[in-house]
CSV table of C-alpha atoms in Angstrom, one decimal:
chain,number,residue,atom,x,y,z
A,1,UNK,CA,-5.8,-4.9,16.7
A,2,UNK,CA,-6.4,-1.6,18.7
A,3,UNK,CA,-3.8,-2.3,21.0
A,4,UNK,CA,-1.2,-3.5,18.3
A,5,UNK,CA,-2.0,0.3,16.5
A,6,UNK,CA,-1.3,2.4,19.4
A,7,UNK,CA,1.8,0.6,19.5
A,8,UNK,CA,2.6,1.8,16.5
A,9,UNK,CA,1.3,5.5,17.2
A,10,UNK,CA,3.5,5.3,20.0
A,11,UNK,CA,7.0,5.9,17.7
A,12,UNK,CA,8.6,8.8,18.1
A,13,UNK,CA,8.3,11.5,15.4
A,14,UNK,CA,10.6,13.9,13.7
A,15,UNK,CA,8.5,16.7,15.2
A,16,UNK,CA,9.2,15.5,18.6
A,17,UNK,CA,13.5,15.5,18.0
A,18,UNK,CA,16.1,18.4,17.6
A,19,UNK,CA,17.5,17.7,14.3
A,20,UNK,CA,19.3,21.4,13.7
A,21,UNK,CA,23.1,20.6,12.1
A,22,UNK,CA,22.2,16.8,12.4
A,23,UNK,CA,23.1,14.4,9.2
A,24,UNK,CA,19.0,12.8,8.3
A,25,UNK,CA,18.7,9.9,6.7
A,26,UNK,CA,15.7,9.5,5.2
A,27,UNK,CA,13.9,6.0,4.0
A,28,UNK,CA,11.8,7.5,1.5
A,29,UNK,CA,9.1,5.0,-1.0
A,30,UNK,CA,10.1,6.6,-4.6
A,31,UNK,CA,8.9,2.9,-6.3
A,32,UNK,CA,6.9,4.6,-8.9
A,33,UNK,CA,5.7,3.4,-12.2
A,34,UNK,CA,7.4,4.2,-15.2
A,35,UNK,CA,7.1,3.6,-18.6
A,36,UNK,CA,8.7,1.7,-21.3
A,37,UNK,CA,10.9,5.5,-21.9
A,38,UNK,CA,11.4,5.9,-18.4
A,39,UNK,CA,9.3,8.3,-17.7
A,40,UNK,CA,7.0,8.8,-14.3
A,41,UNK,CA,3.8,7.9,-14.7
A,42,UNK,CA,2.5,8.3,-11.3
A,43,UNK,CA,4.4,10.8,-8.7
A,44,UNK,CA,1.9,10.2,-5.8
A,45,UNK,CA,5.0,8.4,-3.4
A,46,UNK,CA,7.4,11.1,-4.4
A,47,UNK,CA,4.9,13.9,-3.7
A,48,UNK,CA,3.9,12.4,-0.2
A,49,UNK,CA,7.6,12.4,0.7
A,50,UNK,CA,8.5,16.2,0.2
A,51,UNK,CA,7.0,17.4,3.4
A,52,UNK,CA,9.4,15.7,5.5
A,53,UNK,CA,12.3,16.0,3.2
A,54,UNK,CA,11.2,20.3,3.4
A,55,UNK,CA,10.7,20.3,7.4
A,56,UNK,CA,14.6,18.4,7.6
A,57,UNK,CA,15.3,21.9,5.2
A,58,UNK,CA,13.7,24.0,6.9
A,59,UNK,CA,14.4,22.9,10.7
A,60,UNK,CA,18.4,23.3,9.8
A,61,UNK,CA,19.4,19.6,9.3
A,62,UNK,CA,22.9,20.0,8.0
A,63,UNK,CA,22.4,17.2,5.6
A,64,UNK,CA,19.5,14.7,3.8
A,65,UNK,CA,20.4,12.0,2.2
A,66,UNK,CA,17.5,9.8,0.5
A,67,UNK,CA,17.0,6.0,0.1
A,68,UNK,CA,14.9,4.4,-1.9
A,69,UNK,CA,14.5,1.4,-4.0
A,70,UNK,CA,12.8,1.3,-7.1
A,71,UNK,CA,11.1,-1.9,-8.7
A,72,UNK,CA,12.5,-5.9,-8.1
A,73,UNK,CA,16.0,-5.5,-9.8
A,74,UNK,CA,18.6,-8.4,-10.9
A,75,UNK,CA,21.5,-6.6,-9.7
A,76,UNK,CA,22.6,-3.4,-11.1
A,77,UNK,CA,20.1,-2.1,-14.2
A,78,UNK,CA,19.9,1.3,-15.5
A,79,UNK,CA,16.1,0.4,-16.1
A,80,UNK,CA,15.7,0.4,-12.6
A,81,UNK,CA,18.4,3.5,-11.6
A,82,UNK,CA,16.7,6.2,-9.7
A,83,UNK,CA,18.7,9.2,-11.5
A,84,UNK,CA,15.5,8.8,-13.9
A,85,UNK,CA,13.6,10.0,-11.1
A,86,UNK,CA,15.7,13.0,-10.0
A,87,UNK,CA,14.4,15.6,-12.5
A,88,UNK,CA,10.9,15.2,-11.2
A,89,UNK,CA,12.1,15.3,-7.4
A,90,UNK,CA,14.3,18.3,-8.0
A,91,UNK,CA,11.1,20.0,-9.4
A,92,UNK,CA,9.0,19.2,-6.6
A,93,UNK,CA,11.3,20.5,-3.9
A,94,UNK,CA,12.3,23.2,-5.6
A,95,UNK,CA,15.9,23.0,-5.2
A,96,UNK,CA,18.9,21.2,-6.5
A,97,UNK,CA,19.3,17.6,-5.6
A,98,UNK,CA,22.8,15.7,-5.4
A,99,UNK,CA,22.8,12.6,-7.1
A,100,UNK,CA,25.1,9.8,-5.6
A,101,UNK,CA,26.0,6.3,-7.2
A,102,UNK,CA,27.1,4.0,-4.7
A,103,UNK,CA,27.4,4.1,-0.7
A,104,UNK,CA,31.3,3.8,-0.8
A,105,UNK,CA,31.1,7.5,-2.5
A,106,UNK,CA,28.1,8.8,-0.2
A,107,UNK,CA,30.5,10.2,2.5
A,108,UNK,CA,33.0,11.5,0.3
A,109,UNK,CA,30.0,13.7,-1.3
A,110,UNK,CA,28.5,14.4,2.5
A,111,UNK,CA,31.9,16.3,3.3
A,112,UNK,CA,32.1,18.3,0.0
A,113,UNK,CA,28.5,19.8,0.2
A,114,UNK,CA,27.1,22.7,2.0
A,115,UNK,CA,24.9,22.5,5.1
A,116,UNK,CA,21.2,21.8,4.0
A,117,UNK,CA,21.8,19.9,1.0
A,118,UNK,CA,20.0,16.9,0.1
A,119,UNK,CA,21.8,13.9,-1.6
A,120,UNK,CA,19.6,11.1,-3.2
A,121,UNK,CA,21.4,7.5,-2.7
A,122,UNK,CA,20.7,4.9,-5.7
A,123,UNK,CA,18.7,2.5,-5.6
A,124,UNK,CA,19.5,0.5,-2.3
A,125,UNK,CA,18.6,-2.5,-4.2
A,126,UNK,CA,21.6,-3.0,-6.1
A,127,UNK,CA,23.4,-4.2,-3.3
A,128,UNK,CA,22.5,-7.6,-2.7
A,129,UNK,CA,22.4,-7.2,1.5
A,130,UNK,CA,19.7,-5.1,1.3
A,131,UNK,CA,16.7,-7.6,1.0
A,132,UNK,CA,18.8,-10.3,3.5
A,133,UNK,CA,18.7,-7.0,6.2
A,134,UNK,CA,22.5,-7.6,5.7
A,135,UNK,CA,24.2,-6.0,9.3
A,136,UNK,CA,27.3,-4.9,7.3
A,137,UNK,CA,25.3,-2.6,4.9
A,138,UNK,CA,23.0,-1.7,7.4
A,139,UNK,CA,26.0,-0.4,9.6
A,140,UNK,CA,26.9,1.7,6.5
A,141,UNK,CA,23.5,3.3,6.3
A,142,UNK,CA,24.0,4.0,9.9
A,143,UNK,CA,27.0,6.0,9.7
A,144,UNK,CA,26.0,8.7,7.2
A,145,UNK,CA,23.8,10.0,9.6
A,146,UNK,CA,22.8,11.1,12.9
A,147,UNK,CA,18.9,10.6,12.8
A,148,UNK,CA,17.7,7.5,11.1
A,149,UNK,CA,14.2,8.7,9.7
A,150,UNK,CA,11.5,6.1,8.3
A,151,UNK,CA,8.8,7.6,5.7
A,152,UNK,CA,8.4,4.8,3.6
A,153,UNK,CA,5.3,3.1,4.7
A,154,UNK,CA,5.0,1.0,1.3
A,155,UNK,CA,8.0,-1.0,2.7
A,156,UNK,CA,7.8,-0.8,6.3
A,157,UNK,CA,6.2,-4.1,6.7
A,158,UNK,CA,9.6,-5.3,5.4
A,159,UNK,CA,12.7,-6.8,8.0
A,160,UNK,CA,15.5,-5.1,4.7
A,161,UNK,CA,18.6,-3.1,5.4
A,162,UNK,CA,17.2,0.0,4.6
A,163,UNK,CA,14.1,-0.3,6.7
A,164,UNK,CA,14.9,-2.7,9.6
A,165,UNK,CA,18.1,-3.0,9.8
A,166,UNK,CA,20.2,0.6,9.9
A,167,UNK,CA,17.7,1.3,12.5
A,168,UNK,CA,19.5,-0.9,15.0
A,169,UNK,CA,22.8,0.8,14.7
A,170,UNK,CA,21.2,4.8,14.3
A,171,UNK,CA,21.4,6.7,17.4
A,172,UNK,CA,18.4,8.0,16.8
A,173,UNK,CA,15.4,6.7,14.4
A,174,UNK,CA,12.2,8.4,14.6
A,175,UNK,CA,9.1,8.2,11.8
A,176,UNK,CA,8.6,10.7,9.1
A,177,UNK,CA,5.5,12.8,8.5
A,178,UNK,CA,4.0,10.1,6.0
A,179,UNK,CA,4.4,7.5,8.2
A,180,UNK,CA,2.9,9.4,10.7
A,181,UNK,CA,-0.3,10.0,8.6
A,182,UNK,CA,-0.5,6.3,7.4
A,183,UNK,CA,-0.7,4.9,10.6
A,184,UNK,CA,-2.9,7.6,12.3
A,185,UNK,CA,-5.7,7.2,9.7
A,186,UNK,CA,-5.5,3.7,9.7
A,187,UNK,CA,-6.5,4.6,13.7
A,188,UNK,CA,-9.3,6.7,12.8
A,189,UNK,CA,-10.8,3.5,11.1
A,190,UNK,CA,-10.0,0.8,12.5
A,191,UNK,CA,-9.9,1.7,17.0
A,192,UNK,CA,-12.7,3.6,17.5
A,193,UNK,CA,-14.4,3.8,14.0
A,194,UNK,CA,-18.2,5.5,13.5
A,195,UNK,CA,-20.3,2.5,12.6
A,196,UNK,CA,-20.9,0.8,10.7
A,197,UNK,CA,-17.7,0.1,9.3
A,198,UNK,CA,-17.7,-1.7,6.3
A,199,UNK,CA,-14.8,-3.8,5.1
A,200,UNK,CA,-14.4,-4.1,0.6
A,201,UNK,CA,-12.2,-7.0,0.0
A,202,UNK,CA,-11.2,-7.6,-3.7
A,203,UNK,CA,-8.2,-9.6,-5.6
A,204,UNK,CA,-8.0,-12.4,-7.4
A,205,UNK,CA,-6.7,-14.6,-4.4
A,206,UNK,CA,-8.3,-15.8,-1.1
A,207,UNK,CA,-4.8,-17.1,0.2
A,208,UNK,CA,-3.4,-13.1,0.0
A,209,UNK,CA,-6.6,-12.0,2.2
A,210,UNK,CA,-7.2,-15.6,4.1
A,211,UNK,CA,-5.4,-13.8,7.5
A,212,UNK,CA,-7.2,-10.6,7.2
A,213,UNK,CA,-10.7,-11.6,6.5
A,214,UNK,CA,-10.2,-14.0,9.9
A,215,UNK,CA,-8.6,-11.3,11.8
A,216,UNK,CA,-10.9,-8.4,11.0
A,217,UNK,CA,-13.9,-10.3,11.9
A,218,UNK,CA,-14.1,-9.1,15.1
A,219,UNK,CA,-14.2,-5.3,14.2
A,220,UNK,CA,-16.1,-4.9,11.3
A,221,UNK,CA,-19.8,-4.7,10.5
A,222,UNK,CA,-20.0,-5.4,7.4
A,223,UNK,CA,-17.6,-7.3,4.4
A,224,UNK,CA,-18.0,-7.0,0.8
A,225,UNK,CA,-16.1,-10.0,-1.1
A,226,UNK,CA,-15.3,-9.0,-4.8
A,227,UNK,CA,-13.2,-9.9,-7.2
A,228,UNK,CA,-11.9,-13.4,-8.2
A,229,UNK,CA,-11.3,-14.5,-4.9
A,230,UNK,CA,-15.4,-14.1,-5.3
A,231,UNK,CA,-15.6,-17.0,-7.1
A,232,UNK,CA,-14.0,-19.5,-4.1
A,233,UNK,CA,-16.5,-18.0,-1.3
A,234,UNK,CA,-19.3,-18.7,-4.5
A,235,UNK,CA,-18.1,-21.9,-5.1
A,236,UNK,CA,-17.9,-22.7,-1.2
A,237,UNK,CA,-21.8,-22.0,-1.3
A,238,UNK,CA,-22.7,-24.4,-3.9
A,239,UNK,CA,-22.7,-22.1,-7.3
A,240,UNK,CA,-21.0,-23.9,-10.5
A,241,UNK,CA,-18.3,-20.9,-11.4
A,242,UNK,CA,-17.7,-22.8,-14.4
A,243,UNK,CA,-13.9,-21.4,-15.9
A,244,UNK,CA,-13.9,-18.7,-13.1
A,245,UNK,CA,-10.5,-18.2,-11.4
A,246,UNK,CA,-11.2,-20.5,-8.1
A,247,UNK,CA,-9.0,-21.7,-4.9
A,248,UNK,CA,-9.9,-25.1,-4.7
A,249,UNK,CA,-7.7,-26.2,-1.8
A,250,UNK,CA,-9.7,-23.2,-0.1
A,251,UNK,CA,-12.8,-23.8,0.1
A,252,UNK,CA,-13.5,-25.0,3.2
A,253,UNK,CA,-11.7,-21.8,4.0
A,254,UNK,CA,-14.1,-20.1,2.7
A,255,UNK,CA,-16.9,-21.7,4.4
A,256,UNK,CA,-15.3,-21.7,8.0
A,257,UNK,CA,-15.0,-17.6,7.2
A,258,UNK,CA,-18.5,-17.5,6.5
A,259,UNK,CA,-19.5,-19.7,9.3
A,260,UNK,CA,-17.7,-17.7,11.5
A,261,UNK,CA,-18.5,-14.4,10.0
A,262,UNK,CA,-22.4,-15.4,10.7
A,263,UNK,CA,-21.9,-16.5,14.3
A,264,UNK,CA,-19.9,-12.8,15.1
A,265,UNK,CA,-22.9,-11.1,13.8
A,266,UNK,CA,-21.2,-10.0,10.8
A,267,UNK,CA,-22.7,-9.7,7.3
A,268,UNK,CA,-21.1,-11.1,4.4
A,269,UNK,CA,-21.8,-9.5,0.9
A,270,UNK,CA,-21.2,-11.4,-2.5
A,271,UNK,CA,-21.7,-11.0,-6.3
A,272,UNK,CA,-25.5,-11.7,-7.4
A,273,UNK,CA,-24.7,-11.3,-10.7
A,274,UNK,CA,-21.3,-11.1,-12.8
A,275,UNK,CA,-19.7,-10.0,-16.2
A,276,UNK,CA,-18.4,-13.4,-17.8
A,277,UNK,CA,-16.2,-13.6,-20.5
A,278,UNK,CA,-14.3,-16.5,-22.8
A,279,UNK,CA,-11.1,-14.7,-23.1
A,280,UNK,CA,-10.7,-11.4,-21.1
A,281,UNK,CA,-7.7,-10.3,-23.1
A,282,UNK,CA,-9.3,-10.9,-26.7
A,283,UNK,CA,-13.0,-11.7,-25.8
A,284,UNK,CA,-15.5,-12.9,-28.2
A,285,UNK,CA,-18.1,-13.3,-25.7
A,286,UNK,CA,-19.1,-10.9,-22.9
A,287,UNK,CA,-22.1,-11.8,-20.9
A,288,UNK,CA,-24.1,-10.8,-17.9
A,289,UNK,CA,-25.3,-13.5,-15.9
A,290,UNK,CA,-26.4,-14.6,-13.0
A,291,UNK,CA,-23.4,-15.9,-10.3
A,292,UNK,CA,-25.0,-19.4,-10.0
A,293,UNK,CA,-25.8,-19.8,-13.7
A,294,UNK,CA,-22.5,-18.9,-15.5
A,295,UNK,CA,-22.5,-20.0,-18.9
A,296,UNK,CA,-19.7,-23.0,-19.4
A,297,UNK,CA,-16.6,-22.3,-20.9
A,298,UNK,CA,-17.0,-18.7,-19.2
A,299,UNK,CA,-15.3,-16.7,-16.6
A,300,UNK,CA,-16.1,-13.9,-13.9
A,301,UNK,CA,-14.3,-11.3,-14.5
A,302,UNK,CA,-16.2,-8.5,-13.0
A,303,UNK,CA,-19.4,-8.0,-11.2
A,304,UNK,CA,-23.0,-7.5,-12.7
A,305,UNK,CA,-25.3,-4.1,-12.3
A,306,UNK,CA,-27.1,-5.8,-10.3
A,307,UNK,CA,-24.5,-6.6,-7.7
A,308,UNK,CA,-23.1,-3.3,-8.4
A,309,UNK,CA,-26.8,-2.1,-6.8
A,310,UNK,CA,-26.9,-3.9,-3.9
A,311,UNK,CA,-23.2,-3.0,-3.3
A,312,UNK,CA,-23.9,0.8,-3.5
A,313,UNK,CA,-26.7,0.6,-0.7
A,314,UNK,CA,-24.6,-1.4,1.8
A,315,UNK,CA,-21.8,1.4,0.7
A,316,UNK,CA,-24.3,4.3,1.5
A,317,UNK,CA,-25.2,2.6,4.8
A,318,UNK,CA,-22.0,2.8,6.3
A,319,UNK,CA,-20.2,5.3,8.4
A,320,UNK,CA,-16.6,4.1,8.1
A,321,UNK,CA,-15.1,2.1,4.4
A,322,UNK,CA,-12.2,0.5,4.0
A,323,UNK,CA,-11.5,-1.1,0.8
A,324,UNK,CA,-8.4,-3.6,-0.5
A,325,UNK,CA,-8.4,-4.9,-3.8
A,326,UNK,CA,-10.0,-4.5,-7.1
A,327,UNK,CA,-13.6,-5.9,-8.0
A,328,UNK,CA,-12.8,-6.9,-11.1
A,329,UNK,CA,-10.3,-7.4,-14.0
A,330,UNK,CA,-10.2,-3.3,-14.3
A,331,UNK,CA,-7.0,-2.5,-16.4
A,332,UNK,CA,-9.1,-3.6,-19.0
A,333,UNK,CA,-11.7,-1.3,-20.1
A,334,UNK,CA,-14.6,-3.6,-20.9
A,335,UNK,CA,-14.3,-5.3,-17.6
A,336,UNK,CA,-13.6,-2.0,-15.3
A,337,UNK,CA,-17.4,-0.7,-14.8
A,338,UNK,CA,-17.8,-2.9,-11.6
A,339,UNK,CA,-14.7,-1.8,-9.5
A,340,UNK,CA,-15.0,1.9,-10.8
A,341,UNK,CA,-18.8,2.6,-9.8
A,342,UNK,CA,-17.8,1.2,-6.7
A,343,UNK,CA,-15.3,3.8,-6.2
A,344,UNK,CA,-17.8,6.5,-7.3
A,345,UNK,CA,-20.3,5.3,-4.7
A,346,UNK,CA,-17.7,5.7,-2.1
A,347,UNK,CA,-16.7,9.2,-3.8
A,348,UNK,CA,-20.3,10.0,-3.1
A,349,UNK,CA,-20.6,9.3,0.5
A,350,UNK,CA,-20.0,11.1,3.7
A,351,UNK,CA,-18.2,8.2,5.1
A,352,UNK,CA,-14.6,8.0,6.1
A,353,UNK,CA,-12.9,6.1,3.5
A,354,UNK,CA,-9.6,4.5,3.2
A,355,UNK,CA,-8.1,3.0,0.1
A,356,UNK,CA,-5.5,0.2,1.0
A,357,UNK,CA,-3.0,1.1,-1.5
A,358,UNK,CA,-1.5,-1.2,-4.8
A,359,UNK,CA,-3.8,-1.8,-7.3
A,360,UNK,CA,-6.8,-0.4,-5.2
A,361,UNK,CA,-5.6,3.4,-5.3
A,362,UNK,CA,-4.8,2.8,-9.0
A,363,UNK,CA,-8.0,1.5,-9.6
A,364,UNK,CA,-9.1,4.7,-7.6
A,365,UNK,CA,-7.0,7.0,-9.3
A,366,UNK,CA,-8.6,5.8,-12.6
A,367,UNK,CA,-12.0,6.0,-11.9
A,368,UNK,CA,-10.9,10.0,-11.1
A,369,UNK,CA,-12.3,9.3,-7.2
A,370,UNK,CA,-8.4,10.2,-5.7
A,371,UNK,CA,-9.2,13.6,-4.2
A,372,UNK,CA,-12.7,12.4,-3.2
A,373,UNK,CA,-11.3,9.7,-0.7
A,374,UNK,CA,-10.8,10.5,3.0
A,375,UNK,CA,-7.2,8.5,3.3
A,376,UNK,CA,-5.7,6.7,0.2
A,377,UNK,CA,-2.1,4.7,1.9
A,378,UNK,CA,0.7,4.7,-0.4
A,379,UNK,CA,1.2,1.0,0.9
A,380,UNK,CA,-0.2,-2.3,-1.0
A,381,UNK,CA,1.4,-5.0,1.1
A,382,UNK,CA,1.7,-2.9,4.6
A,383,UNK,CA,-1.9,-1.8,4.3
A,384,UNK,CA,-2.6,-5.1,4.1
A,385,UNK,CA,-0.5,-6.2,6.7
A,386,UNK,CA,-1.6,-3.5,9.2
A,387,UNK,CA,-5.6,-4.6,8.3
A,388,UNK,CA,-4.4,-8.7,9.9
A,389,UNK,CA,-3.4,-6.5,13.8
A,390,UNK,CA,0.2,-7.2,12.6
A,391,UNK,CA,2.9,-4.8,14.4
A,392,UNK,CA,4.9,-3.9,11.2
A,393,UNK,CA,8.4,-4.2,11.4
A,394,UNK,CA,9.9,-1.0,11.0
A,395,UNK,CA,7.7,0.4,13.5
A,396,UNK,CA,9.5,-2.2,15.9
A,397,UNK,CA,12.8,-0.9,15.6
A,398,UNK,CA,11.8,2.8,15.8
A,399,UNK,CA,12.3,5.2,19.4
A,400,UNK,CA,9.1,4.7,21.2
A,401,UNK,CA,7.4,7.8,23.5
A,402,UNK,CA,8.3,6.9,27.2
């Protein structure tokens, strides 16, 4: 895993290039929620992009244009257009941004607009190539610019158009600043971390974190399983989990993981208690109970005080946290108090922390811990990736330091 990060360190960054009167092209994250009017909810990606966008300004690039993609659309959608998020990005730079609706009118635009202007593409999804790392759209990316620049961590574990592919044709292609800072605090935690270095593993499936929990076993101290995956590695011991979300084709899984986790020397943390419920969307009944005497016809849907205790003091006996995935069902409010002390109590220590991005860094930003947290990654998925010792992709493609 160690060696697979420094590989990644190892990219070339747009500190290290000339990029005075250069065209920058610039694969920026701006997938941000929105509401049912369209309006931002959460700005963190955008935000986290403007200092490399501001040093291509201020080093004298002679253009910067901006691609992103925003949300899973079916083809063309104004729902998911990214002239909803221009407003916001014009306000956090500052300066006027030039909006463009298709690629076919993006160099038109570049040879009508003064040096130092930055153009913002729409969203690269439209075009069907992009997810199929199509070579004839990636060649287009290509030739708008001069330096090819990846800041878009949240996708860079992604072979697309936009992230893999233009890369291959871009006479240069160097990481942004974000990128940068994503992978270097991953480093901090995970190749020489203080100890000991506690792994928080949440979710509601074993399958999405089967490859990490095996791979990570040899450099963590400590794991704390949460969440509904939870139930599988408490079912794998023996405890009824009654109507509790469960993997049954992974239980044995879950046992080998535990088996193995005992034989490394690592110690494996689950729920002693849980909040059960009959219907977590309308419940009639909430309960706390013990994890091997759930009432039938209930579900886990969050953990118990009690295992919220025993969680803290592991927590305040580590040197280095890093935690993926929820504890618990915690957009809704009655079933939140599990994953959200657990953020406090990692608000509250001196460790380094890192947040693995998605619905973690939500649950995070929630629980009002966001500014408390050492690192919080802007990537779900990659983060997640990263954790398994997985090269990503689009640090593959990217000019490596001789």
């Amino acid at each position: 895993m160690s060696k697979n990060i420094q590989i990644m360190q190892n990219v070339k960054n747009i500190r290290e290039i000339d990029i005075k009167d250069k065209r920058i092209l610039i694969r920026v994250d701006f997938n941000v929620p929105m509401d049912d009017e369209l309006n931002i909810s959460d700005d963190t990606r955008i935000r986290e992009a403007i200092p490399t966008i501001n040093y291509c300004i201020d080093n004298g690039a002679k253009s910067i244009i901006l691609v992103s993609h925003l949300g899973r659309p079916k083809g063309k959608s104004d729902a998911f257009s990214l002239k909803h998020i221009l407003k916001r990005l014009e306000r956090l730079l500052s300066k006027d941004v030039v909006f463009v609706d298709s690629l076919e009118n993006a160099q038109v635009v570049l040879n009508t607009l003064i040096d130092g202007s930055v153009i913002l593409l729409e969203n690269i999804r439209f075009y069907e190539g992009e997810e199929k790392n199509d070579s004839a759209l990636s060649q287009k990316l290509a030739s708008l610019c001069d330096v090819f620049v990846n800041d878009a961590f949240g996708t860079s574990h992604r072979k697309h158009s936009s992230t893999y592919g233009v890369a291959q044709f871009a006479k240069q292609k160097v990481s942004g600043l974000l990128l940068k800072k994503e992978i270097d605090s991953f480093a901090i935690a995970l190749s020489n971390p203080l100890r000991p270095l506690l792994l928080i593993v949440g979710g509601s499936k074993v399958s999405s974190k089967l490859t990490l929990l095996n791979s990570i076993l040899d450099v963590v101290d400590k794991i704390i399983i949460g969440g509904a995956m939870s139930n599988t590695f408490l079912k794998a011991v023996g405890y009824d989990t009654k109507k509790s979300l469960i993997e049954e084709d992974l239980l044995e899984e879950a046992r080998n993981i535990l088996r193995s986790a005992k034989e490394k020397g690592v110690k494996i943390y689950l729920p002693v208690d849980v909040v059960a419920t009959d219907d977590i969307k309308n419940p009639q009944i909430i309960k706390i109970t013990p994890a091997q005497d759930i009432p039938d016809n209930l579900a886990a849907v969050d953990i118990g005080p009690a295992t919220v205790k025993l969680f803290n003091e592991v927590i305040r006996d580590s040197e280095t946290i890093i935690w993926n995935g929820p504890l618990g069902v915690y957009e809704v409010q009655k079933f939140s108090r599990g994953t959200f002390s657990i953020s406090h109590a990692i608000a509250d220590t001196y460790a380094y922390s890192v947040i693995g991005g998605g619905d973690t860094a939500d649950a995070v930003d929630r629980a009002g811990n966001k500014d408390s947290m050492s690192f919080t990654s802007t990537g779900g998925g990659a983060s997640l990736e990263l954790l398994e010792g997985i090269v990503l992709p689009a640090f593959e493609v990217l000019d490596k330091r001789d």
